[in-house]
C-alpha cells in the first residue's frame, strides 16, 4: 500500500516518478497459502490461511451460526524469550498492550470493545502471548484497527507513569495469585530446581519481584521491538465473517506495519537430573504437599501421547492407581499425576496431599510402590478405550464456540505451522498402544531421577519428605549474546487516517434461541432447544432446595452437599469405579452438586452414545448405593476441606461477609459446605433421609440443549416415571439482619501480603424485568465493567489491586450488593477510603450522560454473545423455567435498557447504595493494617475465620 501511495504522487515530479518505477519491482502481494474444507463428518475446522508481505500470518474460519466474531493475535513470545535478571517482561508487556497506543487513548481499548458489546483479554505463558476479543460481527473492523494499532504504534504511548502503574498491577497479581495463595509458589520452586540456571523455563511467567523492580521503560520498549513484529505473529479470525473481508481489512490495518527482527525457533536440550533433587519450603497451608517431577519431552513429540496415557492410568480419575492407593484408602485428601508439555520441554508430575497423621515420607513411599504396581499391571484395554474416547469427546466439546475453534487454529499454527493439525492430533491419540506406554515409562520414569518438592505448614520444616539436597547454582552460567542491541523503531506510513475509528455498520440481528416446553414423568417441567453445531447433548436437572432446606435443621448444615457427593459414588448395580469407567468409554459425564438454593444433576453425552449414558444416569439418580465406606471417606474429606478454608483469605472473606450481611438466623450465613460442628454430626442415615425427603421430581425442572429434537428425546426420558414423587416443603425465608451503621469486621491473617475486602448489604431478589435488572444497569459503570469507576480508580489509577468491582446478586430471595478487591496490605485503609468515596459519589451525583450512553451501547450489543454455546443456551432456558419468565423477557429488557433515563438511574443509586449501612469485611495481617483502619472512623469488630467474635 505504501508503494502504491508513492506512485500516486508521481505527478509532482515526472523524473522522480520514472526513477522510482525503474527501481521498484512488482509490489509483494498477500498470498493464499491453503484452504481447508470439511469432508463429511470428519473432525476438521475449515479455514483459509494467508501470508501478508510483512510476514503476518492470517487464518480465517467462516462460521455464520451466530452474529459474532472472535479475533486472536498470538505473538510467538513468552517468558522463554526472557533472560536472567529480566524475568516477567513478557507478561508485563501484555499489561502494557492495554494502555493505549498512538491512536487509541489510555484505557480506551477496554472501553471501545466493551461499548461495542464485546469481551476481551490477553494471556501469557512460557511460549506465547495472545490478545483476543469476542464482539458482534459488525465490529470486526474495530477489533482489527485496535489490534493493529498496538502492534505498530505502541512505542510512543509507553510512558513512565503507565509503566509504574502496570508494574504495581503486576506486583498485585503476583501477590494475589502466587505469594498470598496456598501452594502458590510450587511451580516457581519446582522450575528453579528442574531446569539448569539460566534456562528460560527455570522461572515462571509472572517473574521475580526483584526483576520487576529493576526493569525500566527502555527494557520494555526493547522487548516490544525485538518480539512484536508482524512476522512473529498470527492473526486468527473466526465467526460471522468471510475470508475476503478479513484479508482486505488485515491488509489495510496490518499491511503497512514494518517487518520486525527475524525470530528463530528455540531448541534447548532436555534437562538431565543426575540425582533426586529434594527441595522444600514453608507455606500458610493445612495440608502438606509432596510433588515428584520427571523431565520428559516437548509438545508434539512422538512420546507425548503415551506419557499422557501413563499419567491418566497412574493418577487421573477413580480408576487410577493413585486414587486407589491414596485417596480411596483415606491416606490422602488428593493425589494425582499429569503431563503438561510446552514448546521446549515436558514435565511428568505426581502429587499428593496427605491427611493429618500421614507423612510426606510415607507419600513418597506409596507413590514409588504405585509405580512398581503399574509395572506389573500394565495397560488394560479398558484404559486404552477410556483415554481415546475421552480425548475425542473433549476435542468435540472445544468446537462448540467460535472462540474455541479460533483458539485451536491459532495454537496449532503458532506451534506446528499447520492450523489443520487437529486430525493429526486425533491420529496420534487413536494410534497409541500399550507397548508405547510401557516404553515411555521405562525411558522417562522407571529408575529415573526427579525433583521432589515438599511444601509444609509454617514452622514445620521437619515434616519434609527428605532433607533438602539442592540449591540453585549460578556458577558456570554464561549470559547469552545481547538480543536487543541496535534495535530501532520505524513507524509505519499509512495511506489513510488511522486516527479515525472505523464505523461499525448495521447491528447484527440477534435471535433468541427457539425453544420448546414439555413434561416428563411425574410432572417434571422440561424446556429445551436444538443445537446441532456439535454432536453432543447436555441435560441439566435443577432440584429446588439445596442448602436452603437445611434451615429446617441448621445443626445438619452441609447435608445437601454431602448427599450430592454421595450420589457421585456407587450405585446399587455398579461401583463408583465401574460407573466412571463406563462413562469415560462413552465420552460422557454425569455430575451431582449442591448450591445455596438447588441441587443440580448435569449430564453431557455424545449424541451417538446418548441411550447408554441415560441408562447410567438412571442408575445414578434413582439407585444410589449409599455405601458406608464412601460416606466415611467423603465426610472426612469434607471436614478437612472446612478446616483448610482458614488458609484461604478469599474464602474466609466470603464466608465472614455472608455471616455479617445475612445474620446468624439465616441459613445463608453458614457456608454451603457446612461447619466443622455441623458436618461432624452427620450420619449415613442423614444422607439417606435427605435424599428420600428432598430429591423429588415435584421440585425438579429439566433443561435440554443439544443435537436432538423434542420428539426424539422425550420418549427416552420414560425412566423418570420411576422416580418417586413426594412433596417437599420449602422453609420460609427468614428476615435478613439489618445493618444499622457501617462498621469494619476485621479477620486476622498473619503476615498476609494482601488484604481481601468485601463491602455491602442485602439488597433485592432476582427480577428479569424489574428493579433487579435496572440496578445492574446502574452498577455497570460503578463496578460492573473493567472501565468501571471502582476498577479504574483502585487498579489503573492507584495500582492498589489486580482487580476491583461490585455486583448485585439475588435469586428467589434477596441477595447482596457486594464491592470487592484483594489489595496490597500496606494500602488496605486507603483502598477502603477509595471504595467508599466511589460508592458515595455515585450515590450522591449519579451517572453522567456519557456513561449512560456507554452502558446502553455495551449492554445492548452484548446480546450477540449471550446464546452461542450450549452452556449459554442452558442458562437462558434455566432462567425462563426457574423464574417462570415471559418468553419475550429479552425484548422487554432491551426496551428497558434503551429507554431508561439518567434520572431513573440516579434514583436507583440513591435507593440501593446506602453508604452508611454496609458491612466492611477485611481479612489481612492485623498488625500491619489495624492502625490505618482505626483512623477511618468506623467501629472495628474483630472476628475469627468462622465469623465469631474475638475477645480483645
CSV table of C-alpha atoms in Angstrom, one decimal, residues 1 116 535 789 798 867 901 939 945:
chain,number,residue,atom,x,y,z
A,1,UNK,CA,0.0,0.0,0.0
A,116,UNK,CA,-19.2,-2.4,21.2
A,535,UNK,CA,-22.9,-33.7,18.0
A,789,UNK,CA,-15.2,3.8,38.3
A,798,UNK,CA,-3.7,3.8,42.2
A,867,UNK,CA,-26.7,-17.5,23.2
A,901,UNK,CA,-33.2,7.8,31.8
A,939,UNK,CA,-16.3,0.9,64.6
A,945,UNK,CA,-12.1,-17.0,60.4
